[in-house]
Coordinates of C-alpha atoms and ligand atoms in Angstrom, one line a residue:
X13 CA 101.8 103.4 124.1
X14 CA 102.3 103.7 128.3
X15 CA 105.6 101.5 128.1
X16 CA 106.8 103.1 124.3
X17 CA 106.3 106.3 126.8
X18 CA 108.0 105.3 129.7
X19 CA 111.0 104.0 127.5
X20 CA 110.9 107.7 126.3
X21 CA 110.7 109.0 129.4
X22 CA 113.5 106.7 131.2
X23 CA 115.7 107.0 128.1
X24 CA 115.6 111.1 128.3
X25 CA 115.2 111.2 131.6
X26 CA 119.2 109.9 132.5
X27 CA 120.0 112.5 130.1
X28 CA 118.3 115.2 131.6
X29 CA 119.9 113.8 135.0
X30 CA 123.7 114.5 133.7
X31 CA 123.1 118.4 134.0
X32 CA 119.8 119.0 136.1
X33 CA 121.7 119.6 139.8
X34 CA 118.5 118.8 142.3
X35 CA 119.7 121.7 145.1
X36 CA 117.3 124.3 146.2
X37 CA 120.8 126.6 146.9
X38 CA 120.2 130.1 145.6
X39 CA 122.8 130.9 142.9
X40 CA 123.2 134.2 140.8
X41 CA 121.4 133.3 136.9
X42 CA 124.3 133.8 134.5
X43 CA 123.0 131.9 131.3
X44 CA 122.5 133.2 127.9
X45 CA 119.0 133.8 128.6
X46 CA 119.0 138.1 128.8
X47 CA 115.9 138.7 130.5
X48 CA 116.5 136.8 133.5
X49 CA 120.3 137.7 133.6
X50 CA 121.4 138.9 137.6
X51 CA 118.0 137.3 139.3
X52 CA 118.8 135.5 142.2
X53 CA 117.3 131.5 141.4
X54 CA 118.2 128.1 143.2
X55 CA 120.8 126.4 141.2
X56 CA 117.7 123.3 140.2
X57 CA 116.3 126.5 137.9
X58 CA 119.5 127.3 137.2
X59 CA 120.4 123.9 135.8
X60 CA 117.3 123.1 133.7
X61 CA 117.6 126.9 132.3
X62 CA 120.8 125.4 131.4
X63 CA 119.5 122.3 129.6
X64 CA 117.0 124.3 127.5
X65 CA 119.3 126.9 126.4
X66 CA 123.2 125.6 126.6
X67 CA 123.3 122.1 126.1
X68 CA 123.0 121.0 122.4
X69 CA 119.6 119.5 122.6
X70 CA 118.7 119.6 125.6
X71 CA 115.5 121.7 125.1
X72 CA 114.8 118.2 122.6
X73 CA 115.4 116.2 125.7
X74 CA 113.3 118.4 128.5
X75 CA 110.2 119.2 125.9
X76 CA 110.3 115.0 124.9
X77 CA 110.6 114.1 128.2
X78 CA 107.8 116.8 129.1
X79 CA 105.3 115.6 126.2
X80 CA 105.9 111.5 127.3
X81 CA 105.0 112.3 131.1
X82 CA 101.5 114.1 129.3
X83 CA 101.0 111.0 126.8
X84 CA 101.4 108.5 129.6
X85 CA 99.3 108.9 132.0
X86 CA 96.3 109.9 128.8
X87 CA 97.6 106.2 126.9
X88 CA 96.8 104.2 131.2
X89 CA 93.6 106.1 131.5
X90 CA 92.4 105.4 127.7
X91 CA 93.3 101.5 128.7
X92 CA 91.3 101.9 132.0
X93 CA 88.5 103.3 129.8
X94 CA 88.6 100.6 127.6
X95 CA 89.0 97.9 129.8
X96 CA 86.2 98.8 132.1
X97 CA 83.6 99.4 129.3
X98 CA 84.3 96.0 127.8
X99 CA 84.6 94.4 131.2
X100 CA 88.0 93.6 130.8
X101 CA 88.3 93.5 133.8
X102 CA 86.8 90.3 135.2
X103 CA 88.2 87.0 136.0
X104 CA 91.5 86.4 135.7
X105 CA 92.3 89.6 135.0
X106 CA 91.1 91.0 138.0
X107 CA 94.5 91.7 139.2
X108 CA 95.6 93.4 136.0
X109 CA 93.1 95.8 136.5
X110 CA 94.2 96.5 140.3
X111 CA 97.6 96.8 138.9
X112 CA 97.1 99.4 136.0
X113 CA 95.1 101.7 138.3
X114 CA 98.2 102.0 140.8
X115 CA 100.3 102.4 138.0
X116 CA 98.3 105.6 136.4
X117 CA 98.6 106.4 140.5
X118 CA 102.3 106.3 140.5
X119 CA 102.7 108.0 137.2
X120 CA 100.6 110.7 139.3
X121 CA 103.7 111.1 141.5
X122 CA 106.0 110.6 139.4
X123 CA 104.6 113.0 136.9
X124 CA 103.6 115.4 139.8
X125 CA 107.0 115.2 141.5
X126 CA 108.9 115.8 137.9
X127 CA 106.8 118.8 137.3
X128 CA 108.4 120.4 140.9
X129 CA 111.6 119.9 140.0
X130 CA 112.4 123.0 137.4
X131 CA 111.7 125.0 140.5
X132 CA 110.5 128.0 138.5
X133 CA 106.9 129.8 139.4
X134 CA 104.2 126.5 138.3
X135 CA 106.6 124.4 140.6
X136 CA 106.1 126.3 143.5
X137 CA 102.7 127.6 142.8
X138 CA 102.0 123.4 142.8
X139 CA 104.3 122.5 145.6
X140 CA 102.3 125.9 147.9
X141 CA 99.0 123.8 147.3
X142 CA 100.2 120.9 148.4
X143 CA 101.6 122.2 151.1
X144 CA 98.3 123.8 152.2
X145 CA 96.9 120.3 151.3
X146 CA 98.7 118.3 153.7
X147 CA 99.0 121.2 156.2
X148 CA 94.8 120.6 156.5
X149 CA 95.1 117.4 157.6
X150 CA 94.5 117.5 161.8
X151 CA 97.1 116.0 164.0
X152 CA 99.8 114.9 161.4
X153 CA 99.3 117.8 158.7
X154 CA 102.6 120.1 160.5
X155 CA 104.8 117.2 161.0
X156 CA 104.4 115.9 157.9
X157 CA 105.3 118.9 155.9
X158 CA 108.4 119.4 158.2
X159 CA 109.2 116.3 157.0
X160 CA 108.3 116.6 153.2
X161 CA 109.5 120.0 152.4
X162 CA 112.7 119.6 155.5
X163 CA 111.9 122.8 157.3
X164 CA 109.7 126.0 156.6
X165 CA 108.6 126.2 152.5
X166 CA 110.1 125.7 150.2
X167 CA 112.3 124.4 152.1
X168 CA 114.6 120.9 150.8
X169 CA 111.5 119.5 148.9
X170 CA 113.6 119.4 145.4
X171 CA 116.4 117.7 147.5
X172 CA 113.3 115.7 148.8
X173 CA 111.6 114.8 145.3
X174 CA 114.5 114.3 142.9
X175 CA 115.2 110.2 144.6
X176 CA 111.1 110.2 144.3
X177 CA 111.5 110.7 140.9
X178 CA 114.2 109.4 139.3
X179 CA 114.0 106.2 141.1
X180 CA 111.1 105.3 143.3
X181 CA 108.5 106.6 141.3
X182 CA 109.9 104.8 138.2
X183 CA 111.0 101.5 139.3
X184 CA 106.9 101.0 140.8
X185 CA 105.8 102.2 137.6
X186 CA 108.1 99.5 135.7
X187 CA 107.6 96.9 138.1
X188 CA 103.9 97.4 138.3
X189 CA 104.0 97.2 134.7
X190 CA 106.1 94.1 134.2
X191 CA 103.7 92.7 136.4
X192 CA 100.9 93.5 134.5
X193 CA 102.0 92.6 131.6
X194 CA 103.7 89.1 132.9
X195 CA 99.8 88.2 134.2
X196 CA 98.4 89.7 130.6
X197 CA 100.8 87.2 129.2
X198 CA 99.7 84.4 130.9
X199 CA 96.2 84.6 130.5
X200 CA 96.0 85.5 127.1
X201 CA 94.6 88.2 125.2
X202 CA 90.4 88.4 125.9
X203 CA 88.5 87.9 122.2
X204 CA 86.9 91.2 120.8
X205 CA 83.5 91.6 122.2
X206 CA 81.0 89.4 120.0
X207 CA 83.3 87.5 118.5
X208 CA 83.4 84.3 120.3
X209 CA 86.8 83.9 120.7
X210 CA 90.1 84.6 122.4
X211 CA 91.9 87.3 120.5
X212 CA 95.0 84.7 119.7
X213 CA 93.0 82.2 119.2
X214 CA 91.2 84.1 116.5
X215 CA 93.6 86.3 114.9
X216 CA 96.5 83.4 115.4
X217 CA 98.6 85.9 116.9
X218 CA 101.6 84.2 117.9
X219 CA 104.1 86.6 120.8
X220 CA 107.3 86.1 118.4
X221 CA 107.2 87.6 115.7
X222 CA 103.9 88.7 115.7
X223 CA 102.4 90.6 118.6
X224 CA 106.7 91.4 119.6
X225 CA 106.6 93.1 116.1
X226 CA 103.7 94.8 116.2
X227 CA 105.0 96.3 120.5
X228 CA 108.2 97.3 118.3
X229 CA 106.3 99.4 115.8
X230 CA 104.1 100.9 118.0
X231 CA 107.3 101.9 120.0
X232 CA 108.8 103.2 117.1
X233 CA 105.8 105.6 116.2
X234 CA 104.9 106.5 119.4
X235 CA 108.5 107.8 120.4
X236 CA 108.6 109.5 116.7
X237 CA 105.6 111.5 117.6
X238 CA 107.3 112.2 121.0
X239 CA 110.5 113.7 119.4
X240 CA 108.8 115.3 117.0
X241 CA 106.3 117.5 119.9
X242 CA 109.7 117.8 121.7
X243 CA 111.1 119.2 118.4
X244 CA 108.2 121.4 117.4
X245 CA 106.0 122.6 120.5
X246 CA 107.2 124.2 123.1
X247 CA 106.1 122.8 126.6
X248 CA 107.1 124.5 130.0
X249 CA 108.6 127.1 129.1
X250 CA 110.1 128.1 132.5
X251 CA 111.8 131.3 131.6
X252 CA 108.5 132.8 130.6
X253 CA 107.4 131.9 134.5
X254 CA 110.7 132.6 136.1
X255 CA 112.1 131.3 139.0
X256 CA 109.6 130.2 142.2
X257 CA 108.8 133.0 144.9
X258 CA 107.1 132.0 148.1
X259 CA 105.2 135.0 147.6
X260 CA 104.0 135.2 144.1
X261 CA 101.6 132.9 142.2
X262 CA 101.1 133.7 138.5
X263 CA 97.9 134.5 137.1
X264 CA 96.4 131.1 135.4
X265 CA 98.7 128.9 137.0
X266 CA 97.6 125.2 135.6
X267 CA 98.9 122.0 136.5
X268 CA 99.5 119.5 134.0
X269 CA 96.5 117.6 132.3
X270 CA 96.8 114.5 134.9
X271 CA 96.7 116.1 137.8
X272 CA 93.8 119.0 137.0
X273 CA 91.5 116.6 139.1
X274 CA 93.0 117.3 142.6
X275 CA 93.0 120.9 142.2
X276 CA 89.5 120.7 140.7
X277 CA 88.3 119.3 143.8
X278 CA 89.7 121.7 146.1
X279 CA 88.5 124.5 143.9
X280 CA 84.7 123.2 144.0
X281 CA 84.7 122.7 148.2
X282 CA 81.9 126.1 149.3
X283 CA 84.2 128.3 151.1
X284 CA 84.6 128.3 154.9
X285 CA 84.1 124.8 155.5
X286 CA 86.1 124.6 158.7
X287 CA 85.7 124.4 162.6
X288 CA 87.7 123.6 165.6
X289 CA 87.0 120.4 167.3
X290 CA 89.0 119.0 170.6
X291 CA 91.7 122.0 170.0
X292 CA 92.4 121.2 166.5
X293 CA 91.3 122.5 163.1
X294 CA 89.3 120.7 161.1
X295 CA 89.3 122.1 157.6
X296 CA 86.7 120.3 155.4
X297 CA 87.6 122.5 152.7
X298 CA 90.5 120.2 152.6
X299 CA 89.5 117.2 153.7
X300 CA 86.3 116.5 152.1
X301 CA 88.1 116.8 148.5
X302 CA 91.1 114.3 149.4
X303 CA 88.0 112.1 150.9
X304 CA 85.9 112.2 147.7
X305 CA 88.7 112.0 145.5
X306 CA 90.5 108.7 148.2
X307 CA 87.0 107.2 148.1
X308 CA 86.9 107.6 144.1
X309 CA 90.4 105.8 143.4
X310 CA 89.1 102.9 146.0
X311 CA 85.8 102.5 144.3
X312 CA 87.9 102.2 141.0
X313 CA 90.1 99.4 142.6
X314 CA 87.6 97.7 144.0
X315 CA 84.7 97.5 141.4
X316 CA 85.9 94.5 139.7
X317 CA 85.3 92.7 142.8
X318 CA 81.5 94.3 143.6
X319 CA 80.7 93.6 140.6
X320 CA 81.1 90.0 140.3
X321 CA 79.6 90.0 144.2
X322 CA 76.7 91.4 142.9
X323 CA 76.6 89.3 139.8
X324 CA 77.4 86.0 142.1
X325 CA 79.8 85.6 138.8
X326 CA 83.1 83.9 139.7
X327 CA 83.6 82.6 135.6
X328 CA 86.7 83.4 134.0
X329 CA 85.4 85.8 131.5
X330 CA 87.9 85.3 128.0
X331 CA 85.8 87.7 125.5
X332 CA 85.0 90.8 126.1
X333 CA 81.4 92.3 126.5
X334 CA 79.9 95.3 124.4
X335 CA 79.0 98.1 126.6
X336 CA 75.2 98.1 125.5
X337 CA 74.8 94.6 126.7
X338 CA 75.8 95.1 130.2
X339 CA 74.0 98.8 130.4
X340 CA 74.5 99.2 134.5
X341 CA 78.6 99.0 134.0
X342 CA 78.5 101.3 130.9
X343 CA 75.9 103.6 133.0
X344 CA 78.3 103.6 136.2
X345 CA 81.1 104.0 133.8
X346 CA 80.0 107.5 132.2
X347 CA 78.6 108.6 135.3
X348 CA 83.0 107.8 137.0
X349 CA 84.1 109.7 133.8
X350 CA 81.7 112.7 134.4
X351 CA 82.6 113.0 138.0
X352 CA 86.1 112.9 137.2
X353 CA 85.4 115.3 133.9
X354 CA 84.0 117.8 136.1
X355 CA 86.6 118.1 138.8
X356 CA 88.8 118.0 136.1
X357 CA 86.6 121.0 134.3
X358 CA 87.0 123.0 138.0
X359 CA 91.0 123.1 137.4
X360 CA 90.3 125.5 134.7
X361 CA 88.0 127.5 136.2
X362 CA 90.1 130.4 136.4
X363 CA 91.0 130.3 132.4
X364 CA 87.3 129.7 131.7
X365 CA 86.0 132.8 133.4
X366 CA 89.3 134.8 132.1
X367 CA 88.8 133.5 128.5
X368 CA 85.1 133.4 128.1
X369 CA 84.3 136.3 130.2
X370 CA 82.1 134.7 132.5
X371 CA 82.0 134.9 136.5
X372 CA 83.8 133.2 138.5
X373 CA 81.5 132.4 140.4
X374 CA 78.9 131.4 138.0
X375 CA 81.2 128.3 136.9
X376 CA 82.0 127.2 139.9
X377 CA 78.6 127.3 141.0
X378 CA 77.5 125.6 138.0
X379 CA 80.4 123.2 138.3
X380 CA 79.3 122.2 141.8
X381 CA 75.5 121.6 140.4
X382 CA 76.8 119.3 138.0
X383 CA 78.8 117.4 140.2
X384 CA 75.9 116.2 142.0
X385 CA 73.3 116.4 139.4
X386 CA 75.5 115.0 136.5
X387 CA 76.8 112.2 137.2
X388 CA 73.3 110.0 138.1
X389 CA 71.5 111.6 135.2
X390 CA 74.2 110.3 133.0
X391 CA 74.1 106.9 134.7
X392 CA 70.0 107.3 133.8
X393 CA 70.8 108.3 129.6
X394 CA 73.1 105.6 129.0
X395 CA 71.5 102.7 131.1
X396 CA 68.5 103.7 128.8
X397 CA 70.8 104.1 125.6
X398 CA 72.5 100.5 126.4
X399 CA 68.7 98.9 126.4
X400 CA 67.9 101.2 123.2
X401 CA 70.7 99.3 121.5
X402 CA 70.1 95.4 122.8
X403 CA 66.3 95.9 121.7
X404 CA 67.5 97.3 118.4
X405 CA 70.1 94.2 118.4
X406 CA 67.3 92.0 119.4
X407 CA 65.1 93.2 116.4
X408 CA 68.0 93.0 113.9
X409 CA 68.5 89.3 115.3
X410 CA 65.0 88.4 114.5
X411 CA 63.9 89.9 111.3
X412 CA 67.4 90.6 109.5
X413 CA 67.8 94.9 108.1
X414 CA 65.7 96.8 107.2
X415 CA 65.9 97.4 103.8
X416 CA 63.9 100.3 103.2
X417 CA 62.0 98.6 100.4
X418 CA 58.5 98.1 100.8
X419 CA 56.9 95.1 98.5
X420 CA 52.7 94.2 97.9
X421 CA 52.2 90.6 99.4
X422 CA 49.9 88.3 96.8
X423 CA 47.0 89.0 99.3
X424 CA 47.6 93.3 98.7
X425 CA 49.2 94.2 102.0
X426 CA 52.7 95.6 102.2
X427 CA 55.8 94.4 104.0
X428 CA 59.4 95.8 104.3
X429 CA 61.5 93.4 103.2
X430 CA 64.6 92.6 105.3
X431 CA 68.2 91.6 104.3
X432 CA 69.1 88.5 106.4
X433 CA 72.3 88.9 108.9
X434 CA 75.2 87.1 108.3
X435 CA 76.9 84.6 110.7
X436 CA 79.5 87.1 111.9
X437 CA 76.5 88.7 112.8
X438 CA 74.6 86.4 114.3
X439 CA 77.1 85.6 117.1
X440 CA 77.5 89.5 117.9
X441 CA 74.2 89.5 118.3
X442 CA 72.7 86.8 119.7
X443 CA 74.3 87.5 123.3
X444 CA 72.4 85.5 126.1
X445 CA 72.8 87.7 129.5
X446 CA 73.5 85.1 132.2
X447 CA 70.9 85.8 134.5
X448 CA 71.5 86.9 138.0
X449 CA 70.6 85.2 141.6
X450 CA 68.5 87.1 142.9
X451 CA 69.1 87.5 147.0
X452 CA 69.1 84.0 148.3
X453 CA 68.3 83.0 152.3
X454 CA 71.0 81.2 154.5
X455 CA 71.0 77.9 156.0
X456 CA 68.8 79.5 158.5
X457 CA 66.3 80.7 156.2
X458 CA 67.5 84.0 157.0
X459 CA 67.8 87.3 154.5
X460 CA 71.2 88.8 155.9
X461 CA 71.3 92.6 154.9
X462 CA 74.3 92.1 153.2
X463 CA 72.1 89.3 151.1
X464 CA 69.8 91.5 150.7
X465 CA 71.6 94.3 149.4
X466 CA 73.2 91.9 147.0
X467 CA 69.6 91.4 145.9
X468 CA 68.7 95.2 145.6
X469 CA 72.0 95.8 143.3
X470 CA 71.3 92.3 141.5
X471 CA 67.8 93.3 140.5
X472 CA 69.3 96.9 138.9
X473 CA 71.6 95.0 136.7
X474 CA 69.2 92.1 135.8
X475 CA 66.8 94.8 134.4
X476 CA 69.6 95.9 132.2
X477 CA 69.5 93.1 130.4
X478 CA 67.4 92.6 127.3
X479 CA 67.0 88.6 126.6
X480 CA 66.2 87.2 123.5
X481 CA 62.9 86.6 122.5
X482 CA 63.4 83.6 120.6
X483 CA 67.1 82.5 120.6
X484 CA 67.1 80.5 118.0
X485 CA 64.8 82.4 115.7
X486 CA 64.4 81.7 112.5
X487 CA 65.6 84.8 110.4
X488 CA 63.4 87.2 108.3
X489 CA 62.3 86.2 104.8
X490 CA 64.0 87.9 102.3
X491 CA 61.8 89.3 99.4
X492 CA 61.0 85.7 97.3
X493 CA 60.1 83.8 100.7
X494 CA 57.2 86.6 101.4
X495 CA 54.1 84.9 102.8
X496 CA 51.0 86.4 103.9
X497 CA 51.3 83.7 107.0
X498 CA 54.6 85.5 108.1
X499 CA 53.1 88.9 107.5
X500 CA 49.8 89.2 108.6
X501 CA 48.6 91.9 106.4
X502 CA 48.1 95.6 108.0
X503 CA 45.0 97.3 108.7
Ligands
HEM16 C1 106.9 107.8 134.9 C2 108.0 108.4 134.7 C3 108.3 109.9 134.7 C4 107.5 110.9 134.6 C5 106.0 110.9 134.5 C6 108.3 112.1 134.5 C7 107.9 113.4 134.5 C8 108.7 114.6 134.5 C9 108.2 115.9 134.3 C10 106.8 116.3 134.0 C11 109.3 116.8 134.5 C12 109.3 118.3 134.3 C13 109.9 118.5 132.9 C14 110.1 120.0 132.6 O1 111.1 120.5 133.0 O2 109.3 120.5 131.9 C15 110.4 115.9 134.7 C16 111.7 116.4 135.0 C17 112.8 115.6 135.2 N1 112.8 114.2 135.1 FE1 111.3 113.0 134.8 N2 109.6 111.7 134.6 C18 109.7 110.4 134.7 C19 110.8 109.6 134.8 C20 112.1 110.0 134.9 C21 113.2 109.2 135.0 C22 113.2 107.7 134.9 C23 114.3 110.1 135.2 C24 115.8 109.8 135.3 C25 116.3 108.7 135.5 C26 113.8 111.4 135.2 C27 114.6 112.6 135.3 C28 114.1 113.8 135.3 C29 114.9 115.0 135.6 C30 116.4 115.0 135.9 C31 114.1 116.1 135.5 C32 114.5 117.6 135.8 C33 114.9 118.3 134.5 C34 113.8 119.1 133.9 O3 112.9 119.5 134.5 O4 114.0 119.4 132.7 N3 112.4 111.4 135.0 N4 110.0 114.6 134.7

């Protein structure tokens, strides 16, 4: 769905390019748009009012193009979701991972730097804050918005961002992609989790015709669905917003989905946080977000790697896992998605209070709790969940279903009787956790901190792990193999 998007995107994109003029020169708005008929806009408003109301389709091409930027970004992060849960991400597809996370990154910009380029009142309100954002940052922040925006703001910027994001921002994307997808080639598809097997190997999917066909329809329906959200809903209408003003911000500005995150973050810092330190201001009301969210996209990157530190596992991994039987990962995974959730959550902070008539305050407040709060307790429920499940599993391995019906043993007691598993079953079940080195001395006979961190972290995952009582288990008698030997009778 990312690639059928960005073929969407490229394909309307060069279309949009023949009549979208990227010049921040103030021209006189002449179109057939009434309402906005005399006001003074810069001739990149002035060309995409253009596109959505005098070319023949071309309010098709902007909403398509629009909708694809929103579905691309969602179909990388669903990917990354799925990926991480089912630890698709270990060895040898380490670097696939590392590749699809700077991807969704660059889609960020390129997404981010599309979204300036109408020039009406959301692109500047987005291009102020990012001003302000780089503006915070001590020592650099002035030169480098003299050098982004080319002067005072606005400034050049849509000069700036239109070779950003016609070419830079999509040739990464497409090469990162290729990339990806040339390693995913090459390693092979990773087998369901609990079914044994690699995917091809199991399903016999062959890259021509089968898995090319299937790429091709997938295309085909997600561009259909494109066109027809480009056809039916509007998205962005600029006119409504009008043309940017350095002065003017409109009331429940929002940026698109993808991007909600950054502002979140800056909207959840406690006001005031700044001082003055060797004759420079250091606003932490800036910095801390861009640190938090930095420090988030690294952790991201890197936990394939910490992981298999921490798990001393080096294996290439070729089926995937269920998220119940590796609870710590699925735990750290929900706890990410919160985090990210709620800074995404404090974008809308503004329409929450407006809509729902709450304070202000109150949600941001409440946001900030949750933040801190949220994010271990949810690592705590689902750690606990994951081992709810593997000891269910575990019980299911060993007696079979419950059936629900409840038969009198020749001796008078009474037993459930259980349906026995099939062996489909059997192998999604019956998963042995490797166990995990616990922290090891040197040659020296020496516990290194790093060791014995290792050790900490290893312990936390090892208790995750529910191991079968008896692996190979005979399976529960079904109702004609009822002893009273098997089923000591109750009390
Ligand atoms: C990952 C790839 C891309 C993303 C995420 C993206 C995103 C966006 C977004 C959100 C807008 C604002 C649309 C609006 O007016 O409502 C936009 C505008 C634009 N994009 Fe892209 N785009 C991408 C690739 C491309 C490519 C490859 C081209 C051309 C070769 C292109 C050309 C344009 C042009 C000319 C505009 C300004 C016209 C307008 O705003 O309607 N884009 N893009």
């Amino acid at each position: 769905m990312a690639v059928a998007s960005m073929l969407v995107l490229a394909f309307t994109g060069i279309l949009l390019a023949f009549t979208y003029t990227p010049s921040s020169e103030m021209v006189t708005y002449d179109g057939p748009y009434a309402p906005l008929v005399g006001a003074e806009v810069s001739a990149a408003f002035d060309s995409t009012m253009d596109i959505s109301f005098a070319q023949i389709g071309g309010m098709l091409i902007r909403q398509t193009h629009h909708w694809a930027a929103l579905l691309m970004p969602a179909a990388m992060v669903l990917q990354i979701l799925a990926l991480f849960f089912t630890g698709g991400f270990r060895r040898p597809r380490r670097a696939g991972w590392v590749l699809l996370t700077l991807a969704f990154l660059t889609v960020l910009l390129a997404g981010w730097s599309g979204y300036a380029l109408p020039d009406d009142m959301l692109s500047g309100t987005g291009l102020r804050i990012v001003e302000g954002v780089v503006l915070g940052i001590p020592v650099i922040g002035t030169r480098l918005v003299s050098w982004m925006f080319g002067g005072r703001f606005p400034g050049e910027i849509v000069e700036h961002l239109y070779p950003v994001h016609v070419l830079i921002a999509p040739t990464l994307v497409v090469l990162l992609l290729l990339t990806r997808g040339w390693l995913a080639y090459r390693h092979g598809s990773p087998g369901p989790a609990g079914t044994g097997t690699p995917v091809q190997a199991s399903l016999g999917l062959r890259l021509w015709p089968d898995a090319a066909m299937r790429a091709v329809g997938l295309t085909a329906i997600t561009s259909s669905v494109l066109v027809l959200l480009g056809a039916t809903s509007t998205i962005n209408p600029i006119w409504t917003y009008g043309p940017t003003s350095a002065g003017n911000v409109g009331a429940g500005s929002q940026p698109d989905w993808y991007m909600g995150f950054l502002d979140g973050a800056l909207r959840l810092v406690p006001a005031g946080w700044e001082t003055e330190w060797f004759g420079w201001t250091w606003t932490f009301a800036i910095l801390a977000p861009l640190a938090v969210v930095g420090v988030y996209f690294v952790l991201v990157i890197a936990y394939p790697f910490v992981e298999s530190w921490v798990t001393n596992d080096s294996a290439e991994h070729h089926v995937l896992d269920r998220p119940r039987n590796v609870p710590v990962r699925t735990g750290i995974g929900v706890a990410g998605a919160l985090f990210y959730g709620i800074l995404w959550a404090a974008a809308g902070s503004d329409v929450l209070a407006t809509t729902f008539s709450i304070s202000f305050e109150a949600i941001i407040t409440t946001l900030q709790v949750a933040l801190v709060v949220g994010p271990p307790l949810a690592f705590g429920i689902t750690r606990r969940i994951g081992i709810g499940l593997q000891r269910r599993d575990r019980k299911v391995l060993l007696h079979g279903h419950e059936t629900g019906r409840i038969v009198r043993t020749p001796n008078g007691g009474y037993v459930e009787t259980h349906q026995p598993i099939t062996a489909g079953e059997r192998v999604r079940l019956a998963v042995t956790p490797a166990p995990i080195p616990p922290a090891r001395p040197d040659q020296d006979g020496r516990l290194t901190h790093r060791e014995r961190l290792r050790g900490v972290l290893a312990r936390q995952f090892e208790d995750g792990h529910v191991a079968i009582a008896r692996p190979d288990a005979e399976q529960a008698p079904t109702r004609g193999q009822l002893s009273a030997r098997d089923h000591p009778q109750p009390r």
